mmCIF file of C-alpha atoms in Angstrom:
data_model
loop_
_atom_site.group_PDB
_atom_site.id
_atom_site.type_symbol
_atom_site.label_atom_id
_atom_site.label_comp_id
_atom_site.label_asym_id
_atom_site.label_seq_id
_atom_site.Cartn_x
_atom_site.Cartn_y
_atom_site.Cartn_z
ATOM 1 C CA MET A 910 42.539 101.224 -100.646
ATOM 2 C CA ASP A 911 40.042 99.235 -98.574
ATOM 3 C CA SER A 912 39.605 100.060 -94.893
ATOM 4 C CA CYS A 913 38.949 97.614 -92.073
ATOM 5 C CA LEU A 914 35.295 97.709 -91.030
ATOM 6 C CA LEU A 915 36.278 97.391 -87.374
ATOM 7 C CA CYS A 916 39.215 99.778 -86.888
ATOM 8 C CA ASN A 917 38.956 101.831 -90.124
ATOM 9 C CA LYS A 918 42.671 101.454 -90.841
ATOM 10 C CA SER A 919 43.806 100.889 -94.418
ATOM 11 C CA MET A 920 44.433 97.217 -95.115
ATOM 12 C CA ILE A 921 47.734 95.930 -96.443
ATOM 13 C CA TYR A 922 47.479 93.293 -99.165
ATOM 14 C CA ASP A 923 50.014 90.710 -100.283
ATOM 15 C CA MET A 924 51.707 92.419 -103.223
ATOM 16 C CA SER A 925 54.686 90.085 -103.465
ATOM 17 C CA LEU A 926 56.264 89.359 -106.841
ATOM 18 C CA SER A 927 54.892 85.812 -106.849
ATOM 19 C CA PHE A 928 51.371 87.123 -106.322
ATOM 20 C CA LEU A 929 51.723 89.756 -109.037
ATOM 21 C CA LEU A 930 52.988 87.134 -111.482
ATOM 22 C CA SER A 931 50.031 84.875 -110.692
ATOM 23 C CA PHE A 932 47.676 87.474 -112.243
ATOM 24 C CA LYS A 933 45.098 86.670 -109.565
ATOM 25 C CA ARG A 934 42.629 89.294 -108.428
ATOM 26 C CA LEU A 935 43.077 90.670 -104.936
ATOM 27 C CA PRO A 936 40.621 88.879 -102.627
ATOM 28 C CA LYS A 937 38.021 91.185 -101.124
ATOM 29 C CA ARG A 938 38.635 91.670 -97.413
ATOM 30 C CA TYR A 939 36.515 93.445 -94.843
ATOM 31 C CA VAL A 940 38.710 93.219 -91.755
ATOM 32 C CA CYS A 941 42.433 93.627 -91.204
ATOM 33 C CA VAL A 942 44.686 90.852 -89.921
ATOM 34 C CA GLU A 943 45.172 92.555 -86.560
ATOM 35 C CA CYS A 944 41.432 92.805 -85.881
ATOM 36 C CA MET A 945 40.725 89.300 -87.181
ATOM 37 C CA ASN A 946 43.341 87.887 -84.845
ATOM 38 C CA GLN A 947 41.346 89.234 -81.897
ATOM 39 C CA PHE A 948 38.647 86.634 -82.594
ATOM 40 C CA ALA A 949 39.262 83.172 -81.128
ATOM 41 C CA ARG A 950 38.476 80.401 -83.582
ATOM 42 C CA ILE A 951 37.222 77.210 -81.968
ATOM 43 C CA ASP A 952 39.692 74.326 -82.145
ATOM 44 C CA GLU A 953 37.578 71.466 -83.485
ATOM 45 C CA THR A 954 39.882 68.863 -81.932
ATOM 46 C CA ARG A 955 38.840 70.011 -78.435
ATOM 47 C CA ILE A 956 35.108 70.664 -78.416
ATOM 48 C CA CYS A 957 31.850 69.531 -76.911
ATOM 49 C CA LYS A 958 30.496 67.145 -79.523
ATOM 50 C CA ALA A 959 26.955 68.354 -78.848
ATOM 51 C CA CYS A 960 27.126 72.164 -78.741
ATOM 52 C CA GLY A 961 30.552 73.026 -80.185
ATOM 53 C CA ARG A 962 31.882 74.675 -77.026
ATOM 54 C CA GLN A 963 35.669 74.922 -76.664
ATOM 55 C CA MET A 964 36.941 72.436 -74.085
ATOM 56 C CA ASP A 965 40.253 71.111 -72.769
ATOM 57 C CA LYS A 966 39.531 67.849 -74.590
ATOM 58 C CA SER A 967 36.716 66.531 -76.751
ATOM 59 C CA GLY A 968 33.662 65.097 -75.042
ATOM 60 C CA VAL A 969 30.238 66.294 -73.965
ATOM 61 C CA CYS A 970 30.048 69.350 -71.687
ATOM 62 C CA ILE A 971 28.040 69.390 -68.451
ATOM 63 C CA ASP A 972 25.292 71.545 -69.982
ATOM 64 C CA CYS A 973 24.772 69.124 -72.862
ATOM 65 C CA GLN A 974 24.866 66.137 -70.527
ATOM 66 C CA LYS A 975 21.873 67.717 -68.787
ATOM 67 C CA TRP A 976 20.105 68.244 -72.121
ATOM 68 C CA ARG A 977 20.710 64.600 -73.008
ATOM 69 C CA GLN A 978 19.235 63.501 -69.693
ATOM 70 C CA LEU A 979 16.074 65.254 -70.876
ATOM 71 C CA GLY A 980 16.158 63.235 -74.089
ATOM 72 C CA ASP A 981 17.548 66.034 -76.279
ATOM 73 C CA ASP A 982 20.323 64.905 -78.650
ATOM 74 C CA PHE A 983 20.537 68.111 -80.727
ATOM 75 C CA VAL A 984 23.964 68.763 -82.269
ATOM 76 C CA ASN A 985 25.344 72.243 -82.958
ATOM 77 C CA GLU A 986 28.576 73.473 -84.518
ATOM 78 C CA SER A 987 30.149 76.814 -83.621
ATOM 79 C CA ILE A 988 32.946 78.644 -85.395
ATOM 80 C CA PHE A 989 34.283 81.176 -82.877
ATOM 81 C CA GLN A 990 34.411 81.603 -79.133
ATOM 82 C CA TYR A 991 32.345 84.387 -77.594
ATOM 83 C CA ASN A 992 35.306 86.410 -76.344
ATOM 84 C CA ASP A 993 35.607 90.174 -75.798
ATOM 85 C CA ALA A 994 36.246 90.865 -79.487
ATOM 86 C CA MET A 995 33.140 88.912 -80.504
ATOM 87 C CA LYS A 996 31.097 90.566 -77.770
ATOM 88 C CA ASP A 997 32.089 93.988 -79.117
ATOM 89 C CA PHE A 998 31.323 92.880 -82.679
ATOM 90 C CA MET A 999 27.839 91.689 -81.697
ATOM 91 C CA HIS A 1000 27.133 94.918 -79.857
ATOM 92 C CA ARG A 1001 28.077 97.047 -82.858
ATOM 93 C CA TYR A 1002 26.335 94.788 -85.355
ATOM 94 C CA LYS A 1003 23.094 94.025 -83.530
ATOM 95 C CA PHE A 1004 22.503 96.862 -81.109
ATOM 96 C CA VAL A 1005 24.284 99.812 -82.723
ATOM 97 C CA GLY A 1006 22.994 98.608 -86.082
ATOM 98 C CA ASP A 1007 26.231 98.695 -88.088
ATOM 99 C CA TYR A 1008 24.850 96.495 -90.865
ATOM 100 C CA GLN A 1009 28.000 96.509 -92.999
ATOM 101 C CA LEU A 1010 29.670 94.356 -90.325
ATOM 102 C CA ARG A 1011 27.572 91.429 -91.563
ATOM 103 C CA MET A 1012 30.141 90.908 -94.321
ATOM 104 C CA ILE A 1013 33.034 90.095 -91.977
ATOM 105 C CA PHE A 1014 31.969 86.524 -91.237
ATOM 106 C CA GLN A 1015 29.932 85.623 -94.324
ATOM 107 C CA LYS A 1016 32.851 83.667 -95.799
ATOM 108 C CA GLU A 1017 33.260 81.688 -92.570
ATOM 109 C CA ILE A 1018 29.562 80.811 -92.552
ATOM 110 C CA ARG A 1019 29.640 79.829 -96.232
ATOM 111 C CA LYS A 1020 32.439 77.312 -95.596
ATOM 112 C CA LYS A 1021 30.178 75.413 -93.192
ATOM 113 C CA ILE A 1022 27.170 75.104 -95.511
ATOM 114 C CA ARG A 1023 26.462 71.667 -96.957
ATOM 115 C CA LYS A 1024 24.549 71.374 -100.220
ATOM 116 C CA ASP A 1025 22.323 68.611 -98.873
ATOM 117 C CA LEU A 1026 20.930 70.807 -96.084
ATOM 118 C CA LEU A 1027 18.067 73.300 -96.228
ATOM 119 C CA ILE A 1028 19.156 76.510 -94.511
ATOM 120 C CA VAL A 1029 16.742 78.011 -91.981
ATOM 121 C CA PRO A 1030 17.761 81.173 -90.075
ATOM 122 C CA ILE A 1031 16.554 81.835 -86.540
ATOM 123 C CA PRO A 1032 13.959 84.626 -86.856
ATOM 124 C CA VAL A 1033 13.620 87.837 -84.872
ATOM 125 C CA SER A 1034 10.364 89.296 -83.618
ATOM 126 C CA SER A 1035 8.545 91.903 -85.670
ATOM 127 C CA GLU A 1036 9.360 94.457 -82.956
ATOM 128 C CA THR A 1037 13.076 93.677 -83.170
ATOM 129 C CA LYS A 1038 12.935 93.802 -86.969
ATOM 130 C CA ILE A 1039 11.356 97.269 -86.818
ATOM 131 C CA ASN A 1040 13.754 98.614 -84.181
ATOM 132 C CA ARG A 1041 16.932 97.040 -85.557
ATOM 133 C CA GLY A 1042 15.960 97.185 -89.202
ATOM 134 C CA PHE A 1043 17.250 93.711 -90.056
ATOM 135 C CA ASN A 1044 17.565 90.090 -88.985
ATOM 136 C CA GLN A 1045 21.211 89.721 -87.969
ATOM 137 C CA VAL A 1046 21.314 86.021 -88.878
ATOM 138 C CA ILE A 1047 20.075 86.606 -92.426
ATOM 139 C CA GLY A 1048 22.723 89.306 -92.731
ATOM 140 C CA LEU A 1049 25.425 86.776 -91.847
ATOM 141 C CA LEU A 1050 24.168 84.390 -94.542
ATOM 142 C CA GLY A 1051 24.896 86.853 -97.332
ATOM 143 C CA ASP A 1052 23.986 85.332 -100.713
ATOM 144 C CA ILE A 1053 23.353 81.836 -99.301
ATOM 145 C CA GLU A 1054 19.865 80.594 -100.150
ATOM 146 C CA TYR A 1055 17.587 80.048 -97.159
ATOM 147 C CA VAL A 1056 13.960 79.480 -96.198
ATOM 148 C CA GLU A 1057 12.255 81.572 -93.518
ATOM 149 C CA ALA A 1058 10.338 78.629 -92.075
ATOM 150 C CA LEU A 1059 10.038 79.988 -88.526
ATOM 151 C CA MET A 1060 8.235 82.900 -86.923
ATOM 152 C CA VAL A 1061 8.438 84.360 -83.415
ATOM 153 C CA LYS A 1062 5.254 84.160 -81.394
ATOM 154 C CA GLU A 1063 4.355 87.803 -81.021
ATOM 155 C CA LYS A 1064 3.093 87.586 -77.427
ATOM 156 C CA ARG A 1065 6.679 87.503 -76.200
ATOM 157 C CA LYS A 1066 7.614 90.921 -74.799
ATOM 158 C CA VAL A 1067 11.168 90.345 -73.547
ATOM 159 C CA ARG A 1068 14.127 89.882 -75.899
ATOM 160 C CA GLN A 1069 16.290 86.800 -75.406
ATOM 161 C CA SER A 1070 19.319 89.050 -74.852
ATOM 162 C CA GLU A 1071 17.594 90.556 -71.804
ATOM 163 C CA LEU A 1072 17.082 87.193 -70.068
ATOM 164 C CA ASN A 1073 19.573 85.593 -67.686
ATOM 165 C CA ARG A 1074 20.755 82.002 -68.071
ATOM 166 C CA GLN A 1075 18.052 80.366 -65.949
ATOM 167 C CA GLN A 1076 15.307 82.454 -67.552
ATOM 168 C CA ARG A 1077 16.494 81.383 -71.017
ATOM 169 C CA ILE A 1078 16.566 77.701 -70.083
ATOM 170 C CA HIS A 1079 13.041 77.750 -68.649
ATOM 171 C CA ASN A 1080 11.608 80.067 -71.285
ATOM 172 C CA LYS A 1081 8.551 78.628 -73.037
ATOM 173 C CA GLN A 1082 8.386 77.848 -76.745
ATOM 174 C CA ILE A 1083 8.799 81.121 -78.611
ATOM 175 C CA PHE A 1084 8.627 79.899 -82.217
ATOM 176 C CA THR A 1085 5.981 78.692 -84.614
ATOM 177 C CA ILE A 1086 6.039 77.622 -88.259
ATOM 178 C CA ASP A 1087 5.462 80.213 -90.964
ATOM 179 C CA PRO A 1088 2.465 78.726 -92.825
ATOM 180 C CA LYS A 1089 3.682 80.206 -96.122
ATOM 181 C CA ASN A 1090 6.796 78.016 -96.059
ATOM 182 C CA ALA A 1091 5.623 75.043 -93.981
ATOM 183 C CA SER A 1092 5.610 72.609 -96.914
ATOM 184 C CA GLN A 1093 9.257 73.322 -97.744
ATOM 185 C CA ILE A 1094 10.615 71.717 -94.571
ATOM 186 C CA VAL A 1095 8.779 68.382 -94.827
ATOM 187 C CA ASP A 1096 11.212 65.434 -95.112
ATOM 188 C CA GLN A 1097 14.156 67.837 -95.339
ATOM 189 C CA LYS A 1098 17.513 67.807 -93.579
ATOM 190 C CA ILE A 1099 17.760 71.268 -92.065
ATOM 191 C CA LEU A 1100 20.626 73.434 -90.861
ATOM 192 C CA LEU A 1101 19.414 75.978 -88.314
ATOM 193 C CA VAL A 1102 21.653 79.050 -88.277
ATOM 194 C CA ASP A 1103 21.971 81.525 -85.402
ATOM 195 C CA ASP A 1104 24.499 84.131 -84.335
ATOM 196 C CA ILE A 1105 25.169 83.088 -80.713
ATOM 197 C CA TYR A 1106 24.743 79.852 -78.774
ATOM 198 C CA THR A 1107 24.280 80.787 -75.108
ATOM 199 C CA THR A 1108 22.269 78.170 -73.223
ATOM 200 C CA GLY A 1109 21.045 76.353 -76.324
ATOM 201 C CA THR A 1110 17.397 76.944 -75.472
ATOM 202 C CA THR A 1111 16.610 79.187 -78.441
ATOM 203 C CA ILE A 1112 18.024 76.921 -81.127
ATOM 204 C CA ARG A 1113 16.555 73.818 -79.471
ATOM 205 C CA HIS A 1114 13.083 75.389 -79.378
ATOM 206 C CA ALA A 1115 13.450 76.145 -83.085
ATOM 207 C CA ALA A 1116 14.634 72.612 -83.860
ATOM 208 C CA SER A 1117 11.710 71.139 -81.923
ATOM 209 C CA VAL A 1118 9.165 73.096 -83.972
ATOM 210 C CA LEU A 1119 10.787 72.055 -87.245
ATOM 211 C CA ARG A 1120 10.841 68.383 -86.284
ATOM 212 C CA LYS A 1121 7.215 68.455 -85.151
ATOM 213 C CA ASN A 1122 6.272 69.902 -88.532
ATOM 214 C CA GLY A 1123 7.920 67.239 -90.635
ATOM 215 C CA ALA A 1124 11.656 67.942 -90.820
ATOM 216 C CA LYS A 1125 13.660 64.726 -91.195
ATOM 217 C CA GLN A 1126 16.744 66.002 -89.354
ATOM 218 C CA VAL A 1127 17.773 69.308 -87.767
ATOM 219 C CA LEU A 1128 21.363 70.374 -87.090
ATOM 220 C CA GLY A 1129 22.646 73.686 -85.767
ATOM 221 C CA LEU A 1130 25.313 76.189 -86.803
ATOM 222 C CA THR A 1131 26.166 79.268 -84.764
ATOM 223 C CA LEU A 1132 28.801 81.887 -85.421
ATOM 224 C CA CYS A 1133 29.967 81.786 -81.819
ATOM 225 C CA ARG A 1134 29.644 79.836 -78.588
#
């Protein structure tokens, strides 16, 4: 019997007569219904059309209106809201280092991947990679093919998670192109993937570097907003 990766309780599967007679294999699950229901899925009928934030009605949020005033028309899609359940998940996954949790949302990410887009994950610094042991975004991608086209400029000493909102917004460019994979992004439509959209600065910096190095179009996808 499989156990939920979040609460460790045994999971109950649909073993109805109709399912048994269908001769289908039990779908692999990593989280129980009760735990999954703690996450708030974003209602796509009521979102900011620029960043994917949940709103009372569709439109463009105040933050993205400010970005657009600066000439930035970047568009991001998010899947879940950053509520308490997601905050706890991110803490356990990224900072406690529970790497098996990566599997919980891989299916949700896979549903959003278009075949015409080149997938580029947001990178982590070499220091973070050593301390954490993995890039959390690549973990979320699972078996989805991707290109590591970006690198973190190694002079940066403070992690993004340690900066407040204003510090993130005014933070200087932190990314550069990985010369080994630079040619792969030229004239490509790219989907940038990250775990969390906070102020939008990180993913916009990444998109800017990709566009300056030949990408035809850059869109964003984040697990939560």
